[in-house]
Coordinates of C-alpha atoms (C1' of nucleotides) in Angstrom, one line a residue:
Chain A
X12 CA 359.3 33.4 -0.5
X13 CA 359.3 30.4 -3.4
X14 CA 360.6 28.0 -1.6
X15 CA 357.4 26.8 -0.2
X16 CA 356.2 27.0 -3.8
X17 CA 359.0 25.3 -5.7
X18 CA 357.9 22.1 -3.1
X19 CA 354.1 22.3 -3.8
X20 CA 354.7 22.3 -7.4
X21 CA 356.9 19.3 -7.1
X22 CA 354.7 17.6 -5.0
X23 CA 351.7 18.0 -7.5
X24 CA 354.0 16.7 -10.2
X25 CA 354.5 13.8 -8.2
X26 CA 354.1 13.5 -3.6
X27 CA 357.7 12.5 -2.2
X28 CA 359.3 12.2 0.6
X29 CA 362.1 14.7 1.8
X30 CA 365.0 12.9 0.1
X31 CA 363.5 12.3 -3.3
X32 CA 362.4 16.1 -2.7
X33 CA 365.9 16.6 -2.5
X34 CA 366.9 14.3 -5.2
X35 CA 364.5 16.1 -7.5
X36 CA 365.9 19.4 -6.3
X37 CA 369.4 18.7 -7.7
X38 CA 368.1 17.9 -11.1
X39 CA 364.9 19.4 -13.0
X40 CA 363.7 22.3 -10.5
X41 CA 366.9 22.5 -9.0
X42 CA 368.4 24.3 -12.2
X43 CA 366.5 27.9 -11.1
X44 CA 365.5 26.4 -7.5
X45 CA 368.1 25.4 -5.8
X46 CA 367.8 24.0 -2.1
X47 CA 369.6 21.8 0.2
X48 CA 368.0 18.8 2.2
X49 CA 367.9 20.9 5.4
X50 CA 366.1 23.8 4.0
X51 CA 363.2 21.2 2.1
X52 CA 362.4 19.4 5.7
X53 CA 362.1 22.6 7.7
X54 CA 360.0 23.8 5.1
X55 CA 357.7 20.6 4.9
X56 CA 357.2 21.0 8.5
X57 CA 355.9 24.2 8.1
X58 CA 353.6 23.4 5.1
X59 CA 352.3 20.7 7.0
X60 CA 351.5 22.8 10.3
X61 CA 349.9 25.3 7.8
X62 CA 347.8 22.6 6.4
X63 CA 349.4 23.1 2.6
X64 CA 350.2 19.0 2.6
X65 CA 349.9 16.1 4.2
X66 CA 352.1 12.9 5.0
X67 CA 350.6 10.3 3.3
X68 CA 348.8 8.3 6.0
X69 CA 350.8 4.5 5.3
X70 CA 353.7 4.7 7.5
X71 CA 354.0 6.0 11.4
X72 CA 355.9 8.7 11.8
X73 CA 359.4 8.2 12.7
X74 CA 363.2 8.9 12.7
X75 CA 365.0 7.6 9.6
X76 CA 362.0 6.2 8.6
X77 CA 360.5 7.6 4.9
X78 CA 357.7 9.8 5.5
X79 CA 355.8 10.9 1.8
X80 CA 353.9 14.1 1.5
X81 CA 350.6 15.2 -0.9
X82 CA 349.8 18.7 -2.0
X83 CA 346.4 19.6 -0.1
X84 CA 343.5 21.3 -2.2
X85 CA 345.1 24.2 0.1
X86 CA 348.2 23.8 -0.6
X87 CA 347.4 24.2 -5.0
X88 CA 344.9 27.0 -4.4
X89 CA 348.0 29.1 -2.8
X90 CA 350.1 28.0 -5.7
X91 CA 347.6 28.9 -8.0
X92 CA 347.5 32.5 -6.4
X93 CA 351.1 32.8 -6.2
X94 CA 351.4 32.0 -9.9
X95 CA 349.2 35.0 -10.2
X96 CA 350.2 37.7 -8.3
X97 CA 352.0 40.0 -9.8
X98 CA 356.0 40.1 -8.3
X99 CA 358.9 42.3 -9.3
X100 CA 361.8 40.6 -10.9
X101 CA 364.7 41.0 -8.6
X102 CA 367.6 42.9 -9.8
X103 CA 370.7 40.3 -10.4
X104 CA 373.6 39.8 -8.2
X105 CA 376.0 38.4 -10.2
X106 CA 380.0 38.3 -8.5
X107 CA 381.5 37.3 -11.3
X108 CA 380.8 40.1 -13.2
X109 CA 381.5 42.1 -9.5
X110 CA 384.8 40.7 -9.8
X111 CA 385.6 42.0 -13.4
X112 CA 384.6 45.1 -12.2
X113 CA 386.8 45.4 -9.5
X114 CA 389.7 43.7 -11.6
X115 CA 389.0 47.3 -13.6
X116 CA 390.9 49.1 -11.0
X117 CA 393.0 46.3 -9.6
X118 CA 394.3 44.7 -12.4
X119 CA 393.1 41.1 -13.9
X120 CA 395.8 38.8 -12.5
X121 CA 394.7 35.6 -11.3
X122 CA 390.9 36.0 -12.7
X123 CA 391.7 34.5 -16.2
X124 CA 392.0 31.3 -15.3
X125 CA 388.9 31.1 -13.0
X126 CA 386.7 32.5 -15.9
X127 CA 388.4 29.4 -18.1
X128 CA 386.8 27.1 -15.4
X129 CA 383.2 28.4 -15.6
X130 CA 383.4 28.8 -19.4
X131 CA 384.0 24.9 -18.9
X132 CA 381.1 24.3 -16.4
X133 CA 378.6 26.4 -18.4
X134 CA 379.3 24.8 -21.6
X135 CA 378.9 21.3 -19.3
X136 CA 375.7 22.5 -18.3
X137 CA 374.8 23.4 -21.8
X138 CA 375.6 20.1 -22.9
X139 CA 373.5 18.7 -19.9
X140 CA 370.2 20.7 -20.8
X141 CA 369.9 19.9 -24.8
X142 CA 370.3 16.1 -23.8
X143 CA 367.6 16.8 -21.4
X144 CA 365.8 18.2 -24.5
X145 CA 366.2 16.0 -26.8
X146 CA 365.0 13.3 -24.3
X147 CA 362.2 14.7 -22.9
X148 CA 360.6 17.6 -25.7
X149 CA 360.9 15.3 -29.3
X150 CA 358.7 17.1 -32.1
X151 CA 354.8 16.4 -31.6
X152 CA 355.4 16.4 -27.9
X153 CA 353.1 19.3 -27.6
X154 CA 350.3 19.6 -25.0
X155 CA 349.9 22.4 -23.5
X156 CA 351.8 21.4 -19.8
X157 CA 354.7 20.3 -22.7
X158 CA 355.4 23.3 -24.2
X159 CA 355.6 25.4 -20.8
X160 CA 358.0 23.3 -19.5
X161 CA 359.6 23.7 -22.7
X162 CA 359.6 27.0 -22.3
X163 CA 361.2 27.1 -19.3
X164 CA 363.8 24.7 -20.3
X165 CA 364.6 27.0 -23.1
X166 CA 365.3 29.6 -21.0
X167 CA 368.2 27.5 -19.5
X168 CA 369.5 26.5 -22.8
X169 CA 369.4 30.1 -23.9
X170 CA 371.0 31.6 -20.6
X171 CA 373.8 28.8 -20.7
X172 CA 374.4 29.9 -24.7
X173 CA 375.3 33.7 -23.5
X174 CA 377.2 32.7 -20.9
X175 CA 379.4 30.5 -22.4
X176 CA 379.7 33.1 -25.4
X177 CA 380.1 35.8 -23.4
X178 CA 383.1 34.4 -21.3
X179 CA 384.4 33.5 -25.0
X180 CA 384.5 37.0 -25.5
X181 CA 385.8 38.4 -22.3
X182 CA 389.1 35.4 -22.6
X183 CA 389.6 36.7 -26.3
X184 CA 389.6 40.5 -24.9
X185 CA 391.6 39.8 -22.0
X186 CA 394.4 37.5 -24.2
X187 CA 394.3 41.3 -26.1
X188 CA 394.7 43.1 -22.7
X189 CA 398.8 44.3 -21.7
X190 CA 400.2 41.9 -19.0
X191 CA 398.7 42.1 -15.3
X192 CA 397.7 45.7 -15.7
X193 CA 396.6 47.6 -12.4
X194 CA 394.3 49.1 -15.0
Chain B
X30 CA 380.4 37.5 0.7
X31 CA 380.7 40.1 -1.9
X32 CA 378.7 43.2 -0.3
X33 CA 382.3 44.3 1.2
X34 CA 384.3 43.9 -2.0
X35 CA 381.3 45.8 -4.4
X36 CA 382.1 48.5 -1.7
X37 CA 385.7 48.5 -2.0
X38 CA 385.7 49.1 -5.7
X39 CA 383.2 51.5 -5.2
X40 CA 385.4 53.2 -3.2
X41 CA 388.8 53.3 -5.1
X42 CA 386.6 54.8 -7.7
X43 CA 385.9 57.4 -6.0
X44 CA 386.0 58.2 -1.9
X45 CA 382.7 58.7 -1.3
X46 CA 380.2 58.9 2.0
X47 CA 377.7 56.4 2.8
X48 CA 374.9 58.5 1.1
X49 CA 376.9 59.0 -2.1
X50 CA 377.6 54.6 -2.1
X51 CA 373.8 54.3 -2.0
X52 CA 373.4 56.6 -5.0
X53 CA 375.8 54.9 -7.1
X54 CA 374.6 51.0 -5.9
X55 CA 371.1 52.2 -7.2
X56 CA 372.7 53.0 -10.6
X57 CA 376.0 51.5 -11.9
X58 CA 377.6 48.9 -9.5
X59 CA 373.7 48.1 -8.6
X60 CA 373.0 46.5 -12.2
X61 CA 374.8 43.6 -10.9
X62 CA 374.8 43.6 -7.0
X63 CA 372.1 45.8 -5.3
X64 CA 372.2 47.0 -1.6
X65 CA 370.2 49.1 0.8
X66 CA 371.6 51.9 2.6
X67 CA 371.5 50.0 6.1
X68 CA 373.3 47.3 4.2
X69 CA 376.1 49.9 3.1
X70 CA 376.2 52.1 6.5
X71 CA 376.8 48.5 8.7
X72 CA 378.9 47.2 6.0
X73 CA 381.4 50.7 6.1
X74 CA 381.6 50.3 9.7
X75 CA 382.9 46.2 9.7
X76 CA 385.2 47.6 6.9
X77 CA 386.9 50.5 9.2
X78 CA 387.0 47.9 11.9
X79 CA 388.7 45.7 9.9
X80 CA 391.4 48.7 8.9
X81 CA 390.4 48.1 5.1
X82 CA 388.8 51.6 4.9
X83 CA 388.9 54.6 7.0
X84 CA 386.7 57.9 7.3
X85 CA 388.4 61.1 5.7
X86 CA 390.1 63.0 8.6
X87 CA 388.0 66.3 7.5
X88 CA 385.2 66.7 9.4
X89 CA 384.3 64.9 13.2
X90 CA 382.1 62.1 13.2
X91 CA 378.7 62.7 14.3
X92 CA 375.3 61.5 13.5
X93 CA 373.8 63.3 10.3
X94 CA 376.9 64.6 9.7
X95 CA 378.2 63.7 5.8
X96 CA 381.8 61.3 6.4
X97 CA 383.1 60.1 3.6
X98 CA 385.4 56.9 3.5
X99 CA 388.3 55.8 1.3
X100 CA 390.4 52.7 0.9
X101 CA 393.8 51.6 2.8
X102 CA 396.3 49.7 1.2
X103 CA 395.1 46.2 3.3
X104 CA 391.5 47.1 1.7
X105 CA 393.2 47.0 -1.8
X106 CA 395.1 43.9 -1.2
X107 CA 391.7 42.4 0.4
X108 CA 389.9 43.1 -3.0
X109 CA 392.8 42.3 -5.5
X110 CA 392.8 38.7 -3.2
X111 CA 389.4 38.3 -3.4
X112 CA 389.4 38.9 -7.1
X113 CA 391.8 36.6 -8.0
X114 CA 390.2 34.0 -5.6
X115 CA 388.1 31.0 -7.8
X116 CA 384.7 31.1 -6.8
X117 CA 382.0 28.3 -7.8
X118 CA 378.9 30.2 -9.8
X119 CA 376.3 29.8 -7.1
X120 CA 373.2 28.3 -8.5
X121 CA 370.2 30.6 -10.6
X122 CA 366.9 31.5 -8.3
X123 CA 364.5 32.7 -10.5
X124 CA 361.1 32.6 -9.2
X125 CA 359.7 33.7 -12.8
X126 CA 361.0 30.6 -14.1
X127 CA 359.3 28.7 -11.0
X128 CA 356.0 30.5 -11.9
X129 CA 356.0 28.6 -14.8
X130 CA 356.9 25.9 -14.1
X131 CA 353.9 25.7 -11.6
X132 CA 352.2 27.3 -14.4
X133 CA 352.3 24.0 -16.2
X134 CA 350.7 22.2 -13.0
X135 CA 347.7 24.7 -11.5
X136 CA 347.0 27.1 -15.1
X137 CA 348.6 29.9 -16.4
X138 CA 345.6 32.1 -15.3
X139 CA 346.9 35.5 -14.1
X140 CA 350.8 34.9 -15.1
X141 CA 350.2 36.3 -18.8
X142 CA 350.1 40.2 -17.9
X143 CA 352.6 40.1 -15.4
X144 CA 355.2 38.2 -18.1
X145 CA 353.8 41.8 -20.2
X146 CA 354.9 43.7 -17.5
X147 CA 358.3 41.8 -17.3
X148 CA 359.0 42.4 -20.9
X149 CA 358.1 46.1 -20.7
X150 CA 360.9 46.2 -17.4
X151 CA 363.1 44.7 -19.7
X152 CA 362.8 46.5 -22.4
X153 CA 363.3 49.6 -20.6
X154 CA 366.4 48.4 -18.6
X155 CA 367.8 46.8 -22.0
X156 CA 367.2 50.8 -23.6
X157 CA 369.0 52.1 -20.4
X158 CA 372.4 50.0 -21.3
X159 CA 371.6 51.0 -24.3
X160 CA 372.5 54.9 -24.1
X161 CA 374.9 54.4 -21.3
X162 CA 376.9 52.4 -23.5
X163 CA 377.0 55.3 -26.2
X164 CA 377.9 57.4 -23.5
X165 CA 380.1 55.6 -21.8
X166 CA 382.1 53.6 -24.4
X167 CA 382.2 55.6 -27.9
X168 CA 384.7 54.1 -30.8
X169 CA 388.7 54.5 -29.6
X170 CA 387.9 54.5 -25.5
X171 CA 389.4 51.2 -25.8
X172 CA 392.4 51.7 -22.5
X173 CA 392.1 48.0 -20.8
X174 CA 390.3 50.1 -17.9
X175 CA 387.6 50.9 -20.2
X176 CA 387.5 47.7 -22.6
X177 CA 386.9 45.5 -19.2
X178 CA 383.7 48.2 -17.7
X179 CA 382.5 47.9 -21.4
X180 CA 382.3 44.1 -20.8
X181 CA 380.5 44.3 -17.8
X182 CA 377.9 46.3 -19.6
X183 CA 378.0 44.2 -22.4
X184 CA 376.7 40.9 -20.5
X185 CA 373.8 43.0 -18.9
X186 CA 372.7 44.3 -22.4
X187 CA 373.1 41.0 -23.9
X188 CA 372.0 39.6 -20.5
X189 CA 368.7 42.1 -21.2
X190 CA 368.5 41.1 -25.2
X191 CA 368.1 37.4 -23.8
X192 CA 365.2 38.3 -21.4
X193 CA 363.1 40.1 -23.9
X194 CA 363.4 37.9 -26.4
X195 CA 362.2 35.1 -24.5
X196 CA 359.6 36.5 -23.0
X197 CA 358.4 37.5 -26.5
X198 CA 358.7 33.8 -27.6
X199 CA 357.2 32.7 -24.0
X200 CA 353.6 34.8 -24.7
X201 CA 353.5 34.1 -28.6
X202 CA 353.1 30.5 -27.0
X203 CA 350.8 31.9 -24.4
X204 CA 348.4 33.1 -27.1
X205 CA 348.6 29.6 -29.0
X206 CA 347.3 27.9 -25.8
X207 CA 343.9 26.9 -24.9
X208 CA 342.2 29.2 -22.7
X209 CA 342.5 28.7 -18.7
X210 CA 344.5 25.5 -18.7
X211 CA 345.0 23.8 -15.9
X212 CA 347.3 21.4 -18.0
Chain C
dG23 C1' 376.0 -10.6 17.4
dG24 C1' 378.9 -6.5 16.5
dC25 C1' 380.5 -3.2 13.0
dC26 C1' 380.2 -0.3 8.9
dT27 C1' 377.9 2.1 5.3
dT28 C1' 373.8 4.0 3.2
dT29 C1' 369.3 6.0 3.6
dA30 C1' 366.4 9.2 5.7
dT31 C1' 365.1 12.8 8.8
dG32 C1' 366.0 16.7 11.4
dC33 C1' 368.0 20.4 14.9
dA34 C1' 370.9 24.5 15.9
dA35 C1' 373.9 28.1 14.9
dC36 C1' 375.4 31.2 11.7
dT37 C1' 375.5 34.5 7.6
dA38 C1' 373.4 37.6 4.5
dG39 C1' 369.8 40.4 3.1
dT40 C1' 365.3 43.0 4.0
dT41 C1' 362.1 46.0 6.4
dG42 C1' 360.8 49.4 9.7
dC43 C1' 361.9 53.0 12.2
dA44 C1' 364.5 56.8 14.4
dA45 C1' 367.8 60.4 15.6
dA46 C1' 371.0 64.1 14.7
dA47 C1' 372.3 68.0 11.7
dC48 C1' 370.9 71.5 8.7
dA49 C1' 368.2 74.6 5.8
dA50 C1' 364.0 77.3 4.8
dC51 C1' 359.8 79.7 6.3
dG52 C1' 357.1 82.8 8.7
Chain D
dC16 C1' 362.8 81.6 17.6
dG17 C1' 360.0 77.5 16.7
dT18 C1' 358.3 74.5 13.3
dT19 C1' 358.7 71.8 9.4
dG20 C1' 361.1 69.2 6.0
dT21 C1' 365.4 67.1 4.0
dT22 C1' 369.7 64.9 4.3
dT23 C1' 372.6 61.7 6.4
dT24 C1' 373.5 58.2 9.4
dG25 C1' 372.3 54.3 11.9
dC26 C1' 370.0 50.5 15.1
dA27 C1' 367.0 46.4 15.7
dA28 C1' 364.1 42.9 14.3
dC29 C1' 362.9 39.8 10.9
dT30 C1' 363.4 36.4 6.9
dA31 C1' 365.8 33.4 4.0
dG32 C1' 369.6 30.6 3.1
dT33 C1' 373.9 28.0 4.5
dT34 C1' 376.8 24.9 7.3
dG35 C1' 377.7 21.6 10.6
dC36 C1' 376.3 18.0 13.0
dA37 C1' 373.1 14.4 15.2
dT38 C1' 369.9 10.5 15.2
dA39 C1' 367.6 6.5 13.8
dA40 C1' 366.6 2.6 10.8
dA41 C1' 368.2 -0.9 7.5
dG42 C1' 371.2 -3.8 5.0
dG43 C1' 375.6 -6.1 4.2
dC44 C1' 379.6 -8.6 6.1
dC45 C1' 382.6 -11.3 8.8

DNA sequence: GGCCTTTATGCAACTAGTTGCAAAACAACG
DNA sequence: CGTTGTTTTGCAACTAGTTGCATAAAGGCC
């Protein structure tokens, strides 16, 4: 159920149209939101009928023609109260670690090389998200909307850092490991 | 696409009935992929249709009546393929992240005691690893069986470490901010 | 003008996961 | 023996996300 959400706060930070939406997506919020163009315009529809946002009155209404949304007072009061509520985390589903657990009783051959390749993309993204913080957070930058987003883009940073550690550690271990055990 | 595969190692654990799968996804395998019952029960029967399980000859299939399941050798071959396989990581979706974030936009009223909460769930969870992993993994259990289970568990305690520590930074930040901003 | 690519919007079908509920076997209680 | 509660299995409907494809406008190009 953030889906909706993840649109009305990047609407309030700025009303688009379903491809910059999209565009946005696969950048900033992207990196804990994902979404694909598809899912953004069914869900636009929706806010719209529900009365969350509106298309900015300047252009008619048309196929392949740009059509810009703005949040509705609506639209930020049920942000606000989602922000709010209280929600559960939801427990992880992670199948890469799935996988190392099952290549426990099958043996490891073959998995090596894949866990090279996200060691690579995760330090890549690591790489991606202090250049992001160096642009956008310099020292002083510090009002109060600043150092949330900060925040949150530390969380990145940080989750990135373990992960390419902790594949560090599981390559060292397996280069340790007997050849293509069935464990 | 991993629901099947979580099963299957599950299963050349230990043969087990639906009932006893459910236990063990709400404790060990569940720390990284979580299922329901229903999800396990329709999942076993697409796996026996597929001739990658089969029900223990035992006892006659009825409703209510315990059946346990273990694995065939196309089951095993399924999982060792799948492990092997290399899989893109799939994107992050954390909506706690996204609370912030809209945090920034609307006000952080409200979000404060449920990041508390979040660090007391944490905290728990991280204290949880904690003792398995003295149970589980004491000095010299070191066979490559063991050493690669240990890993698992040691990404969810670091994965845990990460979590509370942020979210320890995240309110120390909270308390520096000016009451009720909508920022 | 006709053709190709890019931009922009969107529908439909499918897959995976969640929620609500129920039915069959069994055990225990009086 | 009937009632009640627990264990075990499971169906059905719903929600969210993914994949594949279609349609329309606009701009470049020959």
């Amino acid at each position: 159920m953030s889906l909706p959400h993840a649109i009305l706060t990047a609407l309030l930070e700025k009303p688009s149209s379903g491809l910059e939406l999209t565009r946005r997506f696969d950048r900033s919020i992207g990196y804990f939101w994902s979404a694909t163009h598809q899912q953004i315009y069914r869900e636009l529809g929706k806010l719209e009928a529900e009365g969350h946002i509106r298309a900015l009155p300047s252009e008619q209404p048309a196929r392949g023609q740009k059509k810009s949304y703005e949040v509705l007072p609506a639209g930020r009061a049920e942000l606000a109260r989602w922000t709010a509520a209280s929600q559960d985390p939801k427990p992880h589903r992670d199948p890469l670690l799935l996988r190392l657990r099952a290549a426990a009783v099958v043996g490891t051959d073959g998995l090596e090389a894949d866990l090279r390749r996200h060691l690579e993309l995760h330090k890549r993204q690591l790489a991606d998200y202090e250049k992001i913080e160096q642009r956008d957070f310099p020292p002083g930058k510090d009002a109060p909307h600043d150092r949330i987003q900060h925040l949150v883009l530390r969380a990145g940073i940080d989750l990135e850092t373990f992960w390419t550690q902790w594949l560090t550690h599981a390559l060292e271990e397996f280069a340790e490991l007997p050849e293509s055990g069935t464990a």
